[in-house]
Amino acid sequence: MTSAASPHLTGGLDTLVISGRVDADRAELTPRGELVHGCADVLGRTLADLPATVTRVDLDMGGVHFMDTAGLQFLDVLADHGRRRFRTVTATNWNGQPRRILELAGLDTTDPLTNLDAAGAVSAATPATPAAPATSAVALERAERLHVLQEEVEQLRQAIASRPVIDQARGILMATHGCTSDEAWHILREASQLSNTKLRDVAAAVTASAEADGPPPSAELCTALRRAVARRRRD
């Protein structure tokens, strides 16, 4: 059995392919590629094709090399399938960047399905017991490192949340100006710098303006985009 995702809005050819086999009452599935927009649909189709005799579904995630927030939807679909069909489901062997995303989302990297709540959403972490006052230089240093790590995690969360709209904006620029994906990325970054606007806000404005009756970007942002496009063409 094999299922694959369709090409992205940006025109890329990155896909998610799920292969596997059924052995008696157990299905072993192996996703390969990226957990991005459309991955939950691919998984849903794969699960729907499983024989009714299957009582356990195990996913080996070792072949997944990238995921964004769509990966959490992928897990929601898997967990919901297990509840509705009364099947045991697992998703193990996470590595690299996907494993890091699970850490940031507060999920168990051994099998994130173990701490999804009944609604399929990420369970809130149990509040920690207040620690005793730091009385040593070592404790103070650890507290400072924790604060720095918390800031880094928040920045990464924002970057993850921004990726879908940035990908859409890149696709729109590629279609509008006939540029490559890398060139569209540089246009967004340069327009952000020229207009002193956050990158995700530039991307959101570009995406909104492409919709029917969507509002055009501000005059300042339009000027910055024109300059960025012109500079890319000269280069």
PDB file of C-alpha atoms in Angstrom:
ATOM      1  CA  MET A   1       0.000   0.000   0.000  1.00  0.00           C
ATOM      2  CA  THR A   2       1.299   3.446  -0.865  1.00  0.00           C
ATOM      3  CA  SER A   3      -0.242   6.925  -0.545  1.00  0.00           C
ATOM      4  CA  ALA A   4       1.303  10.243  -1.599  1.00  0.00           C
ATOM      5  CA  ALA A   5       0.610  13.933  -1.093  1.00  0.00           C
ATOM      6  CA  SER A   6      -0.010  16.367  -3.916  1.00  0.00           C
ATOM      7  CA  PRO A   7       2.506  19.165  -4.775  1.00  0.00           C
ATOM      8  CA  HIS A   8       2.512  22.193  -2.483  1.00  0.00           C
ATOM      9  CA  LEU A   9       1.074  25.621  -3.263  1.00  0.00           C
ATOM     10  CA  THR A  10       4.625  26.871  -3.694  1.00  0.00           C
ATOM     11  CA  GLY A  11       5.108  24.583  -6.654  1.00  0.00           C
ATOM     12  CA  GLY A  12       7.579  22.323  -4.866  1.00  0.00           C
ATOM     13  CA  LEU A  13       7.708  18.585  -5.371  1.00  0.00           C
ATOM     14  CA  ASP A  14       8.141  17.640  -1.727  1.00  0.00           C
ATOM     15  CA  THR A  15       5.725  14.818  -0.929  1.00  0.00           C
ATOM     16  CA  LEU A  16       4.774  12.504   1.864  1.00  0.00           C
ATOM     17  CA  VAL A  17       4.686   8.856   0.849  1.00  0.00           C
ATOM     18  CA  ILE A  18       3.303   6.240   3.228  1.00  0.00           C
ATOM     19  CA  SER A  19       4.162   2.631   2.489  1.00  0.00           C
ATOM     20  CA  GLY A  20       3.566  -0.385   4.682  1.00  0.00           C
ATOM     21  CA  ARG A  21       2.340  -3.890   5.148  1.00  0.00           C
ATOM     22  CA  VAL A  22      -0.372  -5.731   7.042  1.00  0.00           C
ATOM     23  CA  ASP A  23       0.569  -8.812   9.038  1.00  0.00           C
ATOM     24  CA  ALA A  24      -2.492 -10.549  10.511  1.00  0.00           C
ATOM     25  CA  ASP A  25      -4.135  -7.942  12.772  1.00  0.00           C
ATOM     26  CA  ARG A  26      -1.227  -5.459  12.715  1.00  0.00           C
ATOM     27  CA  ALA A  27      -0.423  -2.742  10.158  1.00  0.00           C
ATOM     28  CA  GLU A  28       3.145  -1.418   9.947  1.00  0.00           C
ATOM     29  CA  LEU A  29       3.286   1.950   8.125  1.00  0.00           C
ATOM     30  CA  THR A  30       6.393   3.874   7.068  1.00  0.00           C
ATOM     31  CA  PRO A  31       5.882   7.568   6.161  1.00  0.00           C
ATOM     32  CA  ARG A  32       8.718   9.185   4.194  1.00  0.00           C
ATOM     33  CA  GLY A  33       9.236  12.858   3.332  1.00  0.00           C
ATOM     34  CA  GLU A  34       7.709  15.915   5.018  1.00  0.00           C
ATOM     35  CA  LEU A  35       4.782  16.469   7.368  1.00  0.00           C
ATOM     36  CA  VAL A  36       3.453  19.651   5.772  1.00  0.00           C
ATOM     37  CA  HIS A  37       0.138  20.829   4.290  1.00  0.00           C
ATOM     38  CA  GLY A  38      -1.823  17.815   3.051  1.00  0.00           C
ATOM     39  CA  CYS A  39      -0.036  15.197   5.172  1.00  0.00           C
ATOM     40  CA  ALA A  40      -3.094  14.573   7.370  1.00  0.00           C
ATOM     41  CA  ASP A  41      -5.189  13.826   4.261  1.00  0.00           C
ATOM     42  CA  VAL A  42      -2.596  11.323   3.031  1.00  0.00           C
ATOM     43  CA  LEU A  43      -2.636   9.557   6.382  1.00  0.00           C
ATOM     44  CA  GLY A  44      -6.447   9.579   6.482  1.00  0.00           C
ATOM     45  CA  ARG A  45      -6.647   7.854   3.097  1.00  0.00           C
ATOM     46  CA  THR A  46      -4.051   5.280   4.127  1.00  0.00           C
ATOM     47  CA  LEU A  47      -5.855   4.451   7.364  1.00  0.00           C
ATOM     48  CA  ALA A  48      -9.211   4.217   5.587  1.00  0.00           C
ATOM     49  CA  ASP A  49      -7.772   1.555   3.250  1.00  0.00           C
ATOM     50  CA  LEU A  50      -6.689  -0.746   6.083  1.00  0.00           C
ATOM     51  CA  PRO A  51      -8.569  -4.052   6.430  1.00  0.00           C
ATOM     52  CA  ALA A  52     -11.246  -4.199   9.106  1.00  0.00           C
ATOM     53  CA  THR A  53      -9.326  -7.026  10.788  1.00  0.00           C
ATOM     54  CA  VAL A  54      -6.491  -4.679  11.824  1.00  0.00           C
ATOM     55  CA  THR A  55      -6.447  -3.905  15.554  1.00  0.00           C
ATOM     56  CA  ARG A  56      -3.035  -2.226  15.813  1.00  0.00           C
ATOM     57  CA  VAL A  57      -1.340   0.424  13.632  1.00  0.00           C
ATOM     58  CA  ASP A  58       2.358   1.218  14.151  1.00  0.00           C
ATOM     59  CA  LEU A  59       4.064   4.086  12.305  1.00  0.00           C
ATOM     60  CA  ASP A  60       7.858   4.202  11.952  1.00  0.00           C
ATOM     61  CA  MET A  61       8.619   7.951  11.592  1.00  0.00           C
ATOM     62  CA  GLY A  62      12.339   7.534  10.919  1.00  0.00           C
ATOM     63  CA  GLY A  63      11.891   8.481   7.249  1.00  0.00           C
ATOM     64  CA  VAL A  64      10.298  11.872   8.010  1.00  0.00           C
ATOM     65  CA  HIS A  65      12.952  14.596   7.775  1.00  0.00           C
ATOM     66  CA  PHE A  66      10.854  17.755   8.230  1.00  0.00           C
ATOM     67  CA  MET A  67       7.585  18.818   9.829  1.00  0.00           C
ATOM     68  CA  ASP A  68       5.728  22.048  10.547  1.00  0.00           C
ATOM     69  CA  THR A  69       2.493  22.609  12.462  1.00  0.00           C
ATOM     70  CA  ALA A  70       0.696  20.334   9.968  1.00  0.00           C
ATOM     71  CA  GLY A  71       2.543  17.484  11.656  1.00  0.00           C
ATOM     72  CA  LEU A  72       0.400  18.021  14.753  1.00  0.00           C
ATOM     73  CA  GLN A  73      -2.713  17.625  12.571  1.00  0.00           C
ATOM     74  CA  PHE A  74      -1.174  14.395  11.281  1.00  0.00           C
ATOM     75  CA  LEU A  75      -0.950  13.136  14.864  1.00  0.00           C
ATOM     76  CA  ASP A  76      -4.507  14.291  15.600  1.00  0.00           C
ATOM     77  CA  VAL A  77      -5.800  12.203  12.663  1.00  0.00           C
ATOM     78  CA  LEU A  78      -3.881   9.152  13.863  1.00  0.00           C
ATOM     79  CA  ALA A  79      -5.078   9.497  17.467  1.00  0.00           C
ATOM     80  CA  ASP A  80      -8.684  10.086  16.372  1.00  0.00           C
ATOM     81  CA  HIS A  81      -8.546   7.022  14.121  1.00  0.00           C
ATOM     82  CA  GLY A  82      -7.416   4.896  17.036  1.00  0.00           C
ATOM     83  CA  ARG A  83     -10.274   6.125  19.217  1.00  0.00           C
ATOM     84  CA  ARG A  84     -12.978   5.727  16.566  1.00  0.00           C
ATOM     85  CA  ARG A  85     -11.852   2.318  15.325  1.00  0.00           C
ATOM     86  CA  PHE A  86     -10.772   1.018  18.738  1.00  0.00           C
ATOM     87  CA  ARG A  87      -7.276   0.380  17.387  1.00  0.00           C
ATOM     88  CA  THR A  88      -3.976   0.709  19.186  1.00  0.00           C
ATOM     89  CA  VAL A  89      -1.882   3.336  17.335  1.00  0.00           C
ATOM     90  CA  THR A  90       1.749   4.359  17.796  1.00  0.00           C
ATOM     91  CA  ALA A  91       4.159   6.755  16.062  1.00  0.00           C
ATOM     92  CA  THR A  92       7.764   6.095  17.049  1.00  0.00           C
ATOM     93  CA  ASN A  93      11.392   6.524  15.901  1.00  0.00           C
ATOM     94  CA  TRP A  94      11.343  10.337  15.546  1.00  0.00           C
ATOM     95  CA  ASN A  95      14.651  11.940  14.588  1.00  0.00           C
ATOM     96  CA  GLY A  96      16.230  15.285  13.719  1.00  0.00           C
ATOM     97  CA  GLN A  97      14.078  18.362  13.173  1.00  0.00           C
ATOM     98  CA  PRO A  98      10.710  16.564  13.655  1.00  0.00           C
ATOM     99  CA  ARG A  99      11.885  15.324  17.061  1.00  0.00           C
ATOM    100  CA  ARG A 100      12.836  18.904  17.996  1.00  0.00           C
ATOM    101  CA  ILE A 101       9.362  20.139  17.021  1.00  0.00           C
ATOM    102  CA  LEU A 102       7.777  17.523  19.268  1.00  0.00           C
ATOM    103  CA  GLU A 103       9.967  18.742  22.120  1.00  0.00           C
ATOM    104  CA  LEU A 104       8.882  22.338  21.533  1.00  0.00           C
ATOM    105  CA  ALA A 105       5.230  21.273  21.445  1.00  0.00           C
ATOM    106  CA  GLY A 106       5.636  19.522  24.791  1.00  0.00           C
ATOM    107  CA  LEU A 107       5.036  16.048  23.372  1.00  0.00           C
ATOM    108  CA  ASP A 108       6.703  12.752  24.227  1.00  0.00           C
ATOM    109  CA  THR A 109       9.418  12.206  21.609  1.00  0.00           C
ATOM    110  CA  THR A 110       9.268   8.435  22.166  1.00  0.00           C
ATOM    111  CA  ASP A 111       5.623   8.342  21.072  1.00  0.00           C
ATOM    112  CA  PRO A 112       3.764  11.711  21.020  1.00  0.00           C
ATOM    113  CA  LEU A 113       0.406   9.939  21.018  1.00  0.00           C
ATOM    114  CA  THR A 114       0.926   9.112  24.692  1.00  0.00           C
ATOM    115  CA  ASN A 115       0.222  12.703  25.745  1.00  0.00           C
ATOM    116  CA  LEU A 116      -2.464  13.796  23.340  1.00  0.00           C
ATOM    117  CA  ASP A 117      -5.651  14.474  25.275  1.00  0.00           C
ATOM    118  CA  ALA A 118      -9.079  13.050  24.516  1.00  0.00           C
ATOM    119  CA  ALA A 119      -9.814  15.833  22.039  1.00  0.00           C
ATOM    120  CA  GLY A 120      -6.654  15.091  20.071  1.00  0.00           C
ATOM    121  CA  ALA A 121      -4.921  18.285  21.204  1.00  0.00           C
ATOM    122  CA  VAL A 122      -1.615  18.668  22.995  1.00  0.00           C
ATOM    123  CA  SER A 123      -2.116  18.159  26.718  1.00  0.00           C
ATOM    124  CA  ALA A 124      -1.058  21.021  28.933  1.00  0.00           C
ATOM    125  CA  ALA A 125       1.982  20.308  31.014  1.00  0.00           C
ATOM    126  CA  THR A 126       1.374  19.785  34.700  1.00  0.00           C
ATOM    127  CA  PRO A 127       2.522  22.879  36.626  1.00  0.00           C
ATOM    128  CA  ALA A 128       5.805  22.240  38.306  1.00  0.00           C
ATOM    129  CA  THR A 129       6.164  22.452  42.057  1.00  0.00           C
ATOM    130  CA  PRO A 130       7.873  25.760  42.938  1.00  0.00           C
ATOM    131  CA  ALA A 131      11.550  25.197  43.397  1.00  0.00           C
ATOM    132  CA  ALA A 132      13.443  26.196  46.503  1.00  0.00           C
ATOM    133  CA  PRO A 133      15.187  29.595  46.313  1.00  0.00           C
ATOM    134  CA  ALA A 134      18.467  29.404  44.478  1.00  0.00           C
ATOM    135  CA  THR A 135      21.265  29.675  46.995  1.00  0.00           C
ATOM    136  CA  SER A 136      24.302  28.969  44.860  1.00  0.00           C
ATOM    137  CA  ALA A 137      26.022  30.318  41.780  1.00  0.00           C
ATOM    138  CA  VAL A 138      25.331  27.022  40.031  1.00  0.00           C
ATOM    139  CA  ALA A 139      21.595  27.320  40.675  1.00  0.00           C
ATOM    140  CA  LEU A 140      21.566  30.917  39.457  1.00  0.00           C
ATOM    141  CA  GLU A 141      23.429  29.931  36.285  1.00  0.00           C
ATOM    142  CA  ARG A 142      20.959  27.126  35.625  1.00  0.00           C
ATOM    143  CA  ALA A 143      18.034  29.513  36.114  1.00  0.00           C
ATOM    144  CA  GLU A 144      19.571  31.944  33.630  1.00  0.00           C
ATOM    145  CA  ARG A 145      20.143  29.183  31.079  1.00  0.00           C
ATOM    146  CA  LEU A 146      16.528  28.067  31.494  1.00  0.00           C
ATOM    147  CA  HIS A 147      15.329  31.608  30.808  1.00  0.00           C
ATOM    148  CA  VAL A 148      17.443  31.803  27.639  1.00  0.00           C
ATOM    149  CA  LEU A 149      16.126  28.408  26.506  1.00  0.00           C
ATOM    150  CA  GLN A 150      12.526  29.502  27.121  1.00  0.00           C
ATOM    151  CA  GLU A 151      13.082  32.569  24.924  1.00  0.00           C
ATOM    152  CA  GLU A 152      14.606  30.388  22.194  1.00  0.00           C
ATOM    153  CA  VAL A 153      11.647  28.000  22.352  1.00  0.00           C
ATOM    154  CA  GLU A 154       9.186  30.882  22.010  1.00  0.00           C
ATOM    155  CA  GLN A 155      11.051  32.245  18.985  1.00  0.00           C
ATOM    156  CA  LEU A 156      11.003  28.807  17.374  1.00  0.00           C
ATOM    157  CA  ARG A 157       7.281  28.419  18.099  1.00  0.00           C
ATOM    158  CA  GLN A 158       6.609  31.714  16.310  1.00  0.00           C
ATOM    159  CA  ALA A 159       8.773  30.654  13.361  1.00  0.00           C
ATOM    160  CA  ILE A 160       6.912  27.350  13.084  1.00  0.00           C
ATOM    161  CA  ALA A 161       3.533  29.089  13.218  1.00  0.00           C
ATOM    162  CA  SER A 162       4.631  31.561  10.527  1.00  0.00           C
ATOM    163  CA  ARG A 163       5.891  28.993   8.001  1.00  0.00           C
ATOM    164  CA  PRO A 164       2.555  28.177   6.295  1.00  0.00           C
ATOM    165  CA  VAL A 165       1.750  31.820   5.465  1.00  0.00           C
ATOM    166  CA  ILE A 166       5.352  32.451   4.377  1.00  0.00           C
ATOM    167  CA  ASP A 167       5.182  29.436   2.049  1.00  0.00           C
ATOM    168  CA  GLN A 168       1.919  30.759   0.578  1.00  0.00           C
ATOM    169  CA  ALA A 169       3.435  34.213   0.031  1.00  0.00           C
ATOM    170  CA  ARG A 170       6.445  32.677  -1.706  1.00  0.00           C
ATOM    171  CA  GLY A 171       4.128  30.772  -4.015  1.00  0.00           C
ATOM    172  CA  ILE A 172       2.209  33.943  -4.869  1.00  0.00           C
ATOM    173  CA  LEU A 173       5.419  35.848  -5.652  1.00  0.00           C
ATOM    174  CA  MET A 174       6.696  32.975  -7.791  1.00  0.00           C
ATOM    175  CA  ALA A 175       3.469  32.943  -9.817  1.00  0.00           C
ATOM    176  CA  THR A 176       3.275  36.738 -10.092  1.00  0.00           C
ATOM    177  CA  HIS A 177       6.883  37.534 -10.931  1.00  0.00           C
ATOM    178  CA  GLY A 178       8.122  34.277 -12.464  1.00  0.00           C
ATOM    179  CA  CYS A 179      10.864  33.922  -9.873  1.00  0.00           C
ATOM    180  CA  THR A 180      12.279  30.885  -8.088  1.00  0.00           C
ATOM    181  CA  SER A 181      11.426  29.838  -4.554  1.00  0.00           C
ATOM    182  CA  ASP A 182      14.759  31.178  -3.256  1.00  0.00           C
ATOM    183  CA  GLU A 183      14.254  34.484  -5.069  1.00  0.00           C
ATOM    184  CA  ALA A 184      10.762  34.820  -3.570  1.00  0.00           C
ATOM    185  CA  TRP A 185      12.241  34.215  -0.119  1.00  0.00           C
ATOM    186  CA  HIS A 186      14.825  36.975  -0.641  1.00  0.00           C
ATOM    187  CA  ILE A 187      12.111  39.359  -1.877  1.00  0.00           C
ATOM    188  CA  LEU A 188      10.113  38.800   1.308  1.00  0.00           C
ATOM    189  CA  ARG A 189      13.160  39.285   3.514  1.00  0.00           C
ATOM    190  CA  GLU A 190      14.278  42.447   1.724  1.00  0.00           C
ATOM    191  CA  ALA A 191      10.778  43.931   1.768  1.00  0.00           C
ATOM    192  CA  SER A 192      10.671  43.203   5.488  1.00  0.00           C
ATOM    193  CA  GLN A 193      13.929  45.080   6.038  1.00  0.00           C
ATOM    194  CA  LEU A 194      13.046  48.004   3.758  1.00  0.00           C
ATOM    195  CA  SER A 195       9.645  48.555   5.379  1.00  0.00           C
ATOM    196  CA  ASN A 196      10.750  47.680   8.928  1.00  0.00           C
ATOM    197  CA  THR A 197       7.947  45.107   9.044  1.00  0.00           C
ATOM    198  CA  LYS A 198       8.104  41.621  10.544  1.00  0.00           C
ATOM    199  CA  LEU A 199       8.601  38.936   7.912  1.00  0.00           C
ATOM    200  CA  ARG A 200       5.429  37.051   8.824  1.00  0.00           C
ATOM    201  CA  ASP A 201       3.429  40.312   8.565  1.00  0.00           C
ATOM    202  CA  VAL A 202       4.846  40.933   5.075  1.00  0.00           C
ATOM    203  CA  ALA A 203       3.897  37.393   4.065  1.00  0.00           C
ATOM    204  CA  ALA A 204       0.398  37.776   5.529  1.00  0.00           C
ATOM    205  CA  ALA A 205      -0.134  41.028   3.589  1.00  0.00           C
ATOM    206  CA  VAL A 206       1.011  39.436   0.315  1.00  0.00           C
ATOM    207  CA  THR A 207      -1.247  36.426   0.873  1.00  0.00           C
ATOM    208  CA  ALA A 208      -4.272  38.551   1.813  1.00  0.00           C
ATOM    209  CA  SER A 209      -3.844  40.781  -1.250  1.00  0.00           C
ATOM    210  CA  ALA A 210      -4.038  37.730  -3.551  1.00  0.00           C
ATOM    211  CA  GLU A 211      -7.503  36.783  -2.307  1.00  0.00           C
ATOM    212  CA  ALA A 212     -10.673  37.948  -4.040  1.00  0.00           C
ATOM    213  CA  ASP A 213     -11.400  41.488  -2.803  1.00  0.00           C
ATOM    214  CA  GLY A 214      -8.416  41.157  -0.484  1.00  0.00           C
ATOM    215  CA  PRO A 215      -6.892  44.380   0.907  1.00  0.00           C
ATOM    216  CA  PRO A 216      -3.736  45.584  -0.849  1.00  0.00           C
ATOM    217  CA  PRO A 217      -0.542  45.942   1.196  1.00  0.00           C
ATOM    218  CA  SER A 218       0.141  49.353   2.704  1.00  0.00           C
ATOM    219  CA  ALA A 219       1.741  51.989   0.481  1.00  0.00           C
ATOM    220  CA  GLU A 220       5.030  51.631   2.353  1.00  0.00           C
ATOM    221  CA  LEU A 221       5.014  47.863   1.953  1.00  0.00           C
ATOM    222  CA  CYS A 222       4.055  48.084  -1.747  1.00  0.00           C
ATOM    223  CA  THR A 223       7.053  50.361  -2.314  1.00  0.00           C
ATOM    224  CA  ALA A 224       9.341  47.986  -0.434  1.00  0.00           C
ATOM    225  CA  LEU A 225       8.079  44.979  -2.443  1.00  0.00           C
ATOM    226  CA  ARG A 226       8.586  46.808  -5.756  1.00  0.00           C
ATOM    227  CA  ARG A 227      12.146  47.730  -4.788  1.00  0.00           C
ATOM    228  CA  ALA A 228      12.887  44.169  -3.639  1.00  0.00           C
ATOM    229  CA  VAL A 229      11.507  42.683  -6.872  1.00  0.00           C
ATOM    230  CA  ALA A 230      13.452  45.191  -8.989  1.00  0.00           C
ATOM    231  CA  ARG A 231      16.676  44.401  -7.181  1.00  0.00           C
ATOM    232  CA  ARG A 232      16.184  40.662  -7.662  1.00  0.00           C
ATOM    233  CA  ARG A 233      15.704  41.222 -11.405  1.00  0.00           C
ATOM    234  CA  ARG A 234      18.877  43.276 -11.637  1.00  0.00           C
ATOM    235  CA  ASP A 235      20.810  40.568  -9.810  1.00  0.00           C
TER     236      ASP A 235
END
